[in-house]
Tab-separated table of N, CA and C in Angstrom:
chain	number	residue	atom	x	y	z
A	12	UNK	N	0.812	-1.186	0.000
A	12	UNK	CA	0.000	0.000	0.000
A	12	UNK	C	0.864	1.262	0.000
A	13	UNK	N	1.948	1.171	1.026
A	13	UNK	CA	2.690	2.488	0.811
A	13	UNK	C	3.317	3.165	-0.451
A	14	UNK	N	3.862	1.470	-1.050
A	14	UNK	CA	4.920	1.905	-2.623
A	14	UNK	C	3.334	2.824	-3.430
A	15	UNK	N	2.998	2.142	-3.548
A	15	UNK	CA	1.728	2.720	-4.438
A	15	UNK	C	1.149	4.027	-4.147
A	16	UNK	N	1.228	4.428	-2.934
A	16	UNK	CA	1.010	5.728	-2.169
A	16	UNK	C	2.025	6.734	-2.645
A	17	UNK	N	3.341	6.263	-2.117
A	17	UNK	CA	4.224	6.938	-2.403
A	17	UNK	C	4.727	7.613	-4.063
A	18	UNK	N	4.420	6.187	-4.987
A	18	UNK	CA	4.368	6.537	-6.805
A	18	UNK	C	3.246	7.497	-6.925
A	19	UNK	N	2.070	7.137	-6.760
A	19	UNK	CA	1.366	8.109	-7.073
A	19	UNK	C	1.556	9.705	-6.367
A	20	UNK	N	1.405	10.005	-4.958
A	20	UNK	CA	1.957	11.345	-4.842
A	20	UNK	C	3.228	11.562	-5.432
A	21	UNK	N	4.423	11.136	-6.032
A	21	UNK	CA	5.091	11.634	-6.799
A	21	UNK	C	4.758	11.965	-8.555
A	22	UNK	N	3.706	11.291	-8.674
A	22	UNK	CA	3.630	11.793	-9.871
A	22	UNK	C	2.418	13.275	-9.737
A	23	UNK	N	1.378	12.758	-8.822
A	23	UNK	CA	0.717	13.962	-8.558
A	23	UNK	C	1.663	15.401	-8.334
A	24	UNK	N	2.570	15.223	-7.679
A	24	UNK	CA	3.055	16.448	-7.590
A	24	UNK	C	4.271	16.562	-8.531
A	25	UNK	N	4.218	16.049	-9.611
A	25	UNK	CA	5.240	16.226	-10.730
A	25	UNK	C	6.594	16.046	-10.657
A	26	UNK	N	6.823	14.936	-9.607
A	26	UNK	CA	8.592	14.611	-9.627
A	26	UNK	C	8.829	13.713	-10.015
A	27	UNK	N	10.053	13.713	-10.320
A	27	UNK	CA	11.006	12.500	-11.021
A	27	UNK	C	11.432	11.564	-9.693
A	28	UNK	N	11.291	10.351	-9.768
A	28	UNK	CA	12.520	9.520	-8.410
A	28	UNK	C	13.542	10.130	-8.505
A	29	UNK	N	14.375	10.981	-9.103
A	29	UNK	CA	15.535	11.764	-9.131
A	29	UNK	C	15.560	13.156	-8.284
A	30	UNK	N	14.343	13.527	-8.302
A	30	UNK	CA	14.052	14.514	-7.671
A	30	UNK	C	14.016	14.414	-6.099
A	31	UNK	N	12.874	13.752	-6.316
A	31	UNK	CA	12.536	12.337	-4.865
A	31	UNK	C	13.696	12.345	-4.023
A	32	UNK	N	14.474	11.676	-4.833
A	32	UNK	CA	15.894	10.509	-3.873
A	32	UNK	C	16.809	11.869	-3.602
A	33	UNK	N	16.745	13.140	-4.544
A	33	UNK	CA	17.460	14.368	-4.051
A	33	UNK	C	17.484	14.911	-2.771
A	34	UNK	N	16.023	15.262	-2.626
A	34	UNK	CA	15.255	16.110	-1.834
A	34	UNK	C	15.452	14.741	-0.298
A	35	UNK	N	15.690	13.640	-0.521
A	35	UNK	CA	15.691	12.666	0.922
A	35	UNK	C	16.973	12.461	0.653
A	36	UNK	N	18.146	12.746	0.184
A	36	UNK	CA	19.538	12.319	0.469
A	36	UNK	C	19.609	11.057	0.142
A	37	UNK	N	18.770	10.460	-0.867
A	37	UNK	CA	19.214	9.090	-1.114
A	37	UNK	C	19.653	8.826	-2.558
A	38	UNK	N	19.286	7.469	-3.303
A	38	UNK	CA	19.798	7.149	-4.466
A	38	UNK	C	18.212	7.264	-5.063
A	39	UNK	N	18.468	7.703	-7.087
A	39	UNK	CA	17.352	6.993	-7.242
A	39	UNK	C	16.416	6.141	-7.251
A	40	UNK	N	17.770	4.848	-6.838
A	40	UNK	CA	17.190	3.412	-6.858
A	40	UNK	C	16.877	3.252	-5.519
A	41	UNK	N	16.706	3.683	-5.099
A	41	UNK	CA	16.108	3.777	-3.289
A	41	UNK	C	14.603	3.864	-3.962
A	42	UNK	N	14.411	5.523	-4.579
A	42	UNK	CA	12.840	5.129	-4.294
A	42	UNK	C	12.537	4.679	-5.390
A	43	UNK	N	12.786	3.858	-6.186
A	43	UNK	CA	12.258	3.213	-7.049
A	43	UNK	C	11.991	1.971	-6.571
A	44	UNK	N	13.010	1.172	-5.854
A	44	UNK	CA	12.591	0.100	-5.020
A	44	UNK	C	11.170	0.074	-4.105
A	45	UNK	N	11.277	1.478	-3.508
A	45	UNK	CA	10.264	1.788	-2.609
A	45	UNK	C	9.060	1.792	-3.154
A	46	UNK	N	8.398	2.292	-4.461
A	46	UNK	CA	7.510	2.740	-5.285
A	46	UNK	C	7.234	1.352	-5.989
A	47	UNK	N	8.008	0.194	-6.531
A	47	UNK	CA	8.274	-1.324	-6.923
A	47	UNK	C	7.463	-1.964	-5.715
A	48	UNK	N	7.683	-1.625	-4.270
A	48	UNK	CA	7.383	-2.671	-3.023
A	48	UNK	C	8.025	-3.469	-3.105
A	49	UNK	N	9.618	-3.413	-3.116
A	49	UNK	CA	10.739	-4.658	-3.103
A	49	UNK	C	11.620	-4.221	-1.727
A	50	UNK	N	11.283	-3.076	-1.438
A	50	UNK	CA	11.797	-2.365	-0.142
A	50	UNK	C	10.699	-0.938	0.755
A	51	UNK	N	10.431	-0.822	1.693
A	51	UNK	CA	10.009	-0.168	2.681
A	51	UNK	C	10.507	1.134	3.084
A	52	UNK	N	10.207	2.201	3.062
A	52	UNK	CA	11.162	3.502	3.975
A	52	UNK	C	11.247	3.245	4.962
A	53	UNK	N	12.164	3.368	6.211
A	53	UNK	CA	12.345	3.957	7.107
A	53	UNK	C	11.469	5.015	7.647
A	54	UNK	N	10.884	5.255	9.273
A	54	UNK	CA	10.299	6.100	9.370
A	54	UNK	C	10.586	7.264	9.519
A	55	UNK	N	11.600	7.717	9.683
A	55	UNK	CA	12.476	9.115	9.225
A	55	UNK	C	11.929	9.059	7.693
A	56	UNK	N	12.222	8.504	6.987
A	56	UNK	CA	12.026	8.714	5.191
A	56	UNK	C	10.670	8.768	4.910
A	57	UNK	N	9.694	8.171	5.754
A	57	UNK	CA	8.209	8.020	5.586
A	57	UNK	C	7.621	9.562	6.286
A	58	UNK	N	8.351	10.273	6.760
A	58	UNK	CA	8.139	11.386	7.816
A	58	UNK	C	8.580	12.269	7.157
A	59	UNK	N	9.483	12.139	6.254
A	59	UNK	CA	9.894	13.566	5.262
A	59	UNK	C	9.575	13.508	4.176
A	60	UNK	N	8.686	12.066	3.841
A	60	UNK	CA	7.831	11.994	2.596
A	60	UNK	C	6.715	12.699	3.087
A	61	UNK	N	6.067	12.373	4.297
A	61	UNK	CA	4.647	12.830	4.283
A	61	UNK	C	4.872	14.472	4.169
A	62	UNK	N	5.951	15.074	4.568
A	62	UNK	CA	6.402	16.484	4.646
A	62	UNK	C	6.645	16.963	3.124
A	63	UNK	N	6.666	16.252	2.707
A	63	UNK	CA	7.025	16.423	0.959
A	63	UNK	C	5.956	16.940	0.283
A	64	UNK	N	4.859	16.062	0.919
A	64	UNK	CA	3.657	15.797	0.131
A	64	UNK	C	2.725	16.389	0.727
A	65	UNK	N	2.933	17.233	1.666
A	65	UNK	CA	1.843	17.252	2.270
A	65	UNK	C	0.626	16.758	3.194
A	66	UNK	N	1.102	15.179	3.278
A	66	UNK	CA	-0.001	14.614	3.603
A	66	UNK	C	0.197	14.025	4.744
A	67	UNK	N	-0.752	13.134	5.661
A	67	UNK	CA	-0.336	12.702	7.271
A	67	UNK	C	0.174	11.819	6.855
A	68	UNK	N	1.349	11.252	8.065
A	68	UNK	CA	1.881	9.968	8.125
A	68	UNK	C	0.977	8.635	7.920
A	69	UNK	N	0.159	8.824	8.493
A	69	UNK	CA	-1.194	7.905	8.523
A	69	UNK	C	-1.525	7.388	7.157
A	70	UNK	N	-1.873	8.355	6.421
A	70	UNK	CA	-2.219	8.636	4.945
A	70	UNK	C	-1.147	7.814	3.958
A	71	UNK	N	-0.198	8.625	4.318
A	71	UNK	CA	0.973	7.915	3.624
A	71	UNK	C	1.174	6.636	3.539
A	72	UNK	N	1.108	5.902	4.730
A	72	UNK	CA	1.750	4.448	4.935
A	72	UNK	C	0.239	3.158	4.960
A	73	UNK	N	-0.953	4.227	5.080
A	73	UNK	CA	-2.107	3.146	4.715
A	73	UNK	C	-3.098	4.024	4.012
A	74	UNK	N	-3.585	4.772	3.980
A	74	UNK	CA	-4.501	5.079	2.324
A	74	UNK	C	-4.457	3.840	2.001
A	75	UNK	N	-5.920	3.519	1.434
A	75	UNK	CA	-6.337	2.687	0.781
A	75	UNK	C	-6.982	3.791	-0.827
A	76	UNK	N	-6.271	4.358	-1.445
A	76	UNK	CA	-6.742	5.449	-2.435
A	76	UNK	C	-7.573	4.489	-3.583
A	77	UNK	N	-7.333	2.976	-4.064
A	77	UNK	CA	-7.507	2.470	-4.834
A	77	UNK	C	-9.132	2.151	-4.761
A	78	UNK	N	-9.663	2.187	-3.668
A	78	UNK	CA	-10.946	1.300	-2.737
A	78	UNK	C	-11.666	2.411	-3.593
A	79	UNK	N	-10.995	3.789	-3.301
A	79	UNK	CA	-12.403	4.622	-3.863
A	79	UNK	C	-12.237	5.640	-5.282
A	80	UNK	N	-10.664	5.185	-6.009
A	80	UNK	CA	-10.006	5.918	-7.013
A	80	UNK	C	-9.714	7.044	-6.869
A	81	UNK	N	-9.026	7.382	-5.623
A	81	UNK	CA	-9.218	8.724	-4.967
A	81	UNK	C	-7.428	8.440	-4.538
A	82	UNK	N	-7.046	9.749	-5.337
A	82	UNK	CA	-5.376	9.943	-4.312
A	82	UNK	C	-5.401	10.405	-2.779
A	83	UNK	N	-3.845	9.927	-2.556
A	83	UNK	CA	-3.901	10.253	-1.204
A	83	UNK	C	-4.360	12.082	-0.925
A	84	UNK	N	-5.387	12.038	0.029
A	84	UNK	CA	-5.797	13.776	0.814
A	84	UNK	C	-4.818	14.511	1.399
A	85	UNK	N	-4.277	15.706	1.263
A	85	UNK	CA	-3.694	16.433	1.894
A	85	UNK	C	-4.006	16.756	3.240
A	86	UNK	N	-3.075	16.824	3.922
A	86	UNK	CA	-3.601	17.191	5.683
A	86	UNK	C	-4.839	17.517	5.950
A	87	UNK	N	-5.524	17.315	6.865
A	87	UNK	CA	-6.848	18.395	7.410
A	87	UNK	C	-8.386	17.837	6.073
A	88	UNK	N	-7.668	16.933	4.894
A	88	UNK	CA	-8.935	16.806	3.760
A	88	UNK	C	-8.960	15.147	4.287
A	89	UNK	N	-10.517	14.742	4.086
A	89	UNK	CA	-10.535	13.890	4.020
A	89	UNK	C	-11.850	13.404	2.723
A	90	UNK	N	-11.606	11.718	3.134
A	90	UNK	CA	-12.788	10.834	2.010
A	90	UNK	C	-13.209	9.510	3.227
A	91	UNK	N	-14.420	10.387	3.471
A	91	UNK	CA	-15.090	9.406	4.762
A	91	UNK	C	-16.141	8.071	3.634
A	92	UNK	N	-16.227	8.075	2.700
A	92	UNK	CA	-17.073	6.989	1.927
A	92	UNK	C	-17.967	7.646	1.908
A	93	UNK	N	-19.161	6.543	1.131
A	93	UNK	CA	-20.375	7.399	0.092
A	93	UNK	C	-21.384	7.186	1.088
A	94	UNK	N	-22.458	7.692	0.956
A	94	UNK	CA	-23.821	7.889	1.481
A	94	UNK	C	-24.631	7.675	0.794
A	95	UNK	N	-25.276	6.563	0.810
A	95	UNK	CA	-26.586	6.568	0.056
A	95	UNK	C	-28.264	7.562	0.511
A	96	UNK	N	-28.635	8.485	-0.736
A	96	UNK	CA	-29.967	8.714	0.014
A	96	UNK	C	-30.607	8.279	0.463
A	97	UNK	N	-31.570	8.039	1.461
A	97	UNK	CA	-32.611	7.787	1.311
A	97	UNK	C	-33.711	8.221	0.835
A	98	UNK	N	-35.154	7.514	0.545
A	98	UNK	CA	-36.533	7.688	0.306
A	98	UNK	C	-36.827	9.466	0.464
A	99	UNK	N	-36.348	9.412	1.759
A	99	UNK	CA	-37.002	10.558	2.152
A	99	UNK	C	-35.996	11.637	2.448
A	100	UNK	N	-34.772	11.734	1.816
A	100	UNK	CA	-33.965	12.541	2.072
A	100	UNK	C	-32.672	12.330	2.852
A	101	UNK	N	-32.568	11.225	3.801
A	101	UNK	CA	-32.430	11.401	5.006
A	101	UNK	C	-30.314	10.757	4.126
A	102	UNK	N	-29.711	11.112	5.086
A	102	UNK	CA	-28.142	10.254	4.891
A	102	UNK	C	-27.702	9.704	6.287
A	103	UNK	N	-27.037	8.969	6.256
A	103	UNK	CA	-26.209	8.583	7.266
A	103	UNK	C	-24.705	9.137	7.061
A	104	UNK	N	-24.056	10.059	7.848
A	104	UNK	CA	-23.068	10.685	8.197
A	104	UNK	C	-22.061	9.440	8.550
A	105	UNK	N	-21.135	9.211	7.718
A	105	UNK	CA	-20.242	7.473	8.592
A	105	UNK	C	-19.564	7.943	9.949
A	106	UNK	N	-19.661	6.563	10.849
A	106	UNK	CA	-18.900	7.336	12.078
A	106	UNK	C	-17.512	8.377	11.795
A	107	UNK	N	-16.632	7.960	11.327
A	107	UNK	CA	-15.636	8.175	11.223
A	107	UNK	C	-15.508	9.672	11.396
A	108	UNK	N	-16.085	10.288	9.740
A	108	UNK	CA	-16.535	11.625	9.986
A	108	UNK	C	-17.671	12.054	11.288
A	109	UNK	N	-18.231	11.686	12.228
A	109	UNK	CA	-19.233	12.004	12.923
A	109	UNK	C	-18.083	12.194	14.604
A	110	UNK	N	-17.343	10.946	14.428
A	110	UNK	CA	-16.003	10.953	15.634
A	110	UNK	C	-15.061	12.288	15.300
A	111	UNK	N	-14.691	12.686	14.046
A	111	UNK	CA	-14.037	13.100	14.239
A	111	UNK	C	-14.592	14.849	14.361
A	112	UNK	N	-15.780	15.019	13.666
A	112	UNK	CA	-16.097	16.176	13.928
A	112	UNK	C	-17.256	16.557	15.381
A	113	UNK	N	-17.382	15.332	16.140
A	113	UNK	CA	-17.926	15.103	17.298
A	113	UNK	C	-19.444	15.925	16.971
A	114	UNK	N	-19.805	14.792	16.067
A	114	UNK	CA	-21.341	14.873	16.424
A	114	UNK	C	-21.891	13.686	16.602
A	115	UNK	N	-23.403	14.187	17.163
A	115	UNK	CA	-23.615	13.510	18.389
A	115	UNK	C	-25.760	13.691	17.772
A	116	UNK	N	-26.221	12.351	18.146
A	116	UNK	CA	-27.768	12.541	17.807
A	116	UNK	C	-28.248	13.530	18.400
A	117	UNK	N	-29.024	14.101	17.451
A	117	UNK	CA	-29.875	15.614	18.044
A	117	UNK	C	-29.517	16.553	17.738
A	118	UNK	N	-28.109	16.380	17.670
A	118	UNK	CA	-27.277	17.817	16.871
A	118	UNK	C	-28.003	18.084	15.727
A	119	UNK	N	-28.043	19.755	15.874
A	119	UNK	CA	-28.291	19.929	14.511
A	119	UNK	C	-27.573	20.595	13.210
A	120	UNK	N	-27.599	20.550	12.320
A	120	UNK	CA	-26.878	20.611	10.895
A	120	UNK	C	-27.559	21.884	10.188
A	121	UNK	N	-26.872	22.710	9.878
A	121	UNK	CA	-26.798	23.937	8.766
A	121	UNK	C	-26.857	22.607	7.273
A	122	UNK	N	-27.752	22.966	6.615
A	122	UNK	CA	-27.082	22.336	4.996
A	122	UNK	C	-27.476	23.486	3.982
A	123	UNK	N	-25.854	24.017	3.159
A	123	UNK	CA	-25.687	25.316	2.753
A	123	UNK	C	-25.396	24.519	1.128
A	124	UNK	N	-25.427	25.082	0.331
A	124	UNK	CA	-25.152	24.471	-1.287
A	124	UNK	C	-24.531	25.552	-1.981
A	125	UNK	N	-24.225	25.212	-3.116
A	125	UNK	CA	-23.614	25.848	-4.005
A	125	UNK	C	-23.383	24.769	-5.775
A	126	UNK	N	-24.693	26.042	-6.317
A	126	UNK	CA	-24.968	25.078	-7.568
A	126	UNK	C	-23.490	24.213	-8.301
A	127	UNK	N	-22.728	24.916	-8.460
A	127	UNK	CA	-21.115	24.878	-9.017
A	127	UNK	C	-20.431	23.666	-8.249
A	128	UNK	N	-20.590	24.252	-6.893
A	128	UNK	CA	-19.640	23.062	-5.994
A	128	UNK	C	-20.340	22.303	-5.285
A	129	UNK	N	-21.665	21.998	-4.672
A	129	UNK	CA	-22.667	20.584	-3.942
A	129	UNK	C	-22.641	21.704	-2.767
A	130	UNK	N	-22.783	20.455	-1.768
A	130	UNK	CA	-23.500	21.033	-0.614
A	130	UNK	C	-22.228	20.553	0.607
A	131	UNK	N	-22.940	21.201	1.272
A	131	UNK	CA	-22.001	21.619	2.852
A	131	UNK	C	-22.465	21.583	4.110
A	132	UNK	N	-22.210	20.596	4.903
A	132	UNK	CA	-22.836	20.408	6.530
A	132	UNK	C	-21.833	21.454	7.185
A	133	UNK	N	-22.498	22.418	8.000
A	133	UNK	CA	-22.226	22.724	8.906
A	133	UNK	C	-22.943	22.666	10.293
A	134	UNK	N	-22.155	22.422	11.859
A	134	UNK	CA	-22.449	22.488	12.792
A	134	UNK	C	-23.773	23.896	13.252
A	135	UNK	N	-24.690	24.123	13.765
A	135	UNK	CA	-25.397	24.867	14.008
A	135	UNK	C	-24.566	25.722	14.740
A	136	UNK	N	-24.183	25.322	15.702
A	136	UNK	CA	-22.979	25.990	17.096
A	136	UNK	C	-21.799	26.810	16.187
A	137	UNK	N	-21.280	26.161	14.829
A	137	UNK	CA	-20.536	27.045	14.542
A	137	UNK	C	-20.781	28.261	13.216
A	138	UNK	N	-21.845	27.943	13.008
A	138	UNK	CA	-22.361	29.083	12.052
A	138	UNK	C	-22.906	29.743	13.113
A	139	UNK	N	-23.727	29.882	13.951
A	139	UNK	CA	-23.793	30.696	15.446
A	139	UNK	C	-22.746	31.452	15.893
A	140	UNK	N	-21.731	31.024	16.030
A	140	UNK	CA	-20.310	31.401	16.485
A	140	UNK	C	-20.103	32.362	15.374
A	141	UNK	N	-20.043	31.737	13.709
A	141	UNK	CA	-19.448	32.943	12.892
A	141	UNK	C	-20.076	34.054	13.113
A	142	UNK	N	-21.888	33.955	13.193
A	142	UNK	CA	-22.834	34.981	12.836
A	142	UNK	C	-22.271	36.258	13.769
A	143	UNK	N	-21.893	35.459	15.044
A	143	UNK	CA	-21.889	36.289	16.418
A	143	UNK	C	-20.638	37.463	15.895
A	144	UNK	N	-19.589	36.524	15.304
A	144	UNK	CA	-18.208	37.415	15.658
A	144	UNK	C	-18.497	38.328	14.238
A	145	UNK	N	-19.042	37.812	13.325
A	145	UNK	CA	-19.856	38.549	11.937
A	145	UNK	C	-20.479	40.315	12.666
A	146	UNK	N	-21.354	39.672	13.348
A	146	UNK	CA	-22.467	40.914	14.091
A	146	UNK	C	-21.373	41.809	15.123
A	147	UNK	N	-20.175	41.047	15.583
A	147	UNK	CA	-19.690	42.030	16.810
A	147	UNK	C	-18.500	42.886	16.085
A	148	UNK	N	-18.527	42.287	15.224
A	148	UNK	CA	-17.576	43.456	14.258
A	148	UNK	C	-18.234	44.547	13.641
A	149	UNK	N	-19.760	44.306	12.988
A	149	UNK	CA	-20.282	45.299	12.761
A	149	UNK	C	-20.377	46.372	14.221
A	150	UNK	N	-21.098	46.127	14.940
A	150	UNK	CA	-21.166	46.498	15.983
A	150	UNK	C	-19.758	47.370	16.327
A	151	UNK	N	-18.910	46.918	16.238
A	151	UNK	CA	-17.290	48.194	16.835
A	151	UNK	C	-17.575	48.838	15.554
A	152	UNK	N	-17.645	48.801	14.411
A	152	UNK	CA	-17.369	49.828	13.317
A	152	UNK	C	-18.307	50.685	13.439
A	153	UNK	N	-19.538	50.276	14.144
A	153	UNK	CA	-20.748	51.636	14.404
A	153	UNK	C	-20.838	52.294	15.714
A	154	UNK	N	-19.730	52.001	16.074
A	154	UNK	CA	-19.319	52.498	17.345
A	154	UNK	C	-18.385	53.761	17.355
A	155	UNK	N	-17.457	53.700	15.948
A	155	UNK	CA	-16.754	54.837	15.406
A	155	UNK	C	-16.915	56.151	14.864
């Protein structure tokens, strides 16, 4: 999983294994082996790849990108899997995304769209939060 991780963010971000093996102090044939799966990085080398690329260590060394034809995500992006509609509208949010953005049944959801780009869950609590610091800025400028 990693070699395959690792080939593809190098071609995504347009380098040569020459470039690659530059930028880590190694040989070309280092990461070509690595990118082959006939050899493994080191986690120093897996740690200044993910720094290369942008992306978490995590990401790097297990991404499964193939499961959903999706390259490895840059820090902070993710691909929580698909949602089927239901009948009546309704989705199931997968835990994963629900753990990590800590929601919780009952919570409720902003859903904002954009014909061009789809749609967008936001937390109620934090479009609240923007509106507030939105309104308290107006508020000092009419204070001037």
């Amino acid at each position: 999983m990693i070699n395959m991780n690792i080939k593809q963010l190098r071609m995504h971000h347009q380098l040569t294994q020459e470039e690659v093996a530059n930028h880590l102090n190694v040989s070309r044939q280092v990461v070509a082996k690595w990118e082959k799966g006939e050899s493994t990085p080191d986690i120093q080398y897996c740690i200044e790849l993910a720094k290369l690329y942008n992306v978490t260590l995590d990401n790097l060394v297990k991404y499964e990108g193939e499961v959903a034809g999706l390259g490895v995500p840059p820090k902070g992006k993710h691909f929580f899997g698909i949602a089927t509609l239901g009948e009546r509208g309704q989705i199931v949010i997968p835990k994963k995304a629900r753990d990590l953005f800590n929601f919780h049944a009952g919570d409720k959801l902003i859903i904002v769209g954009d014909e061009d780009r789809g749609l967008a869950i936001i937390p109620e609590q934090m479009m609240n939060s923007f509106f507030h610091m939105v309104k308290s800025s107006f508020d000092l400028e009419g204070d001037k």
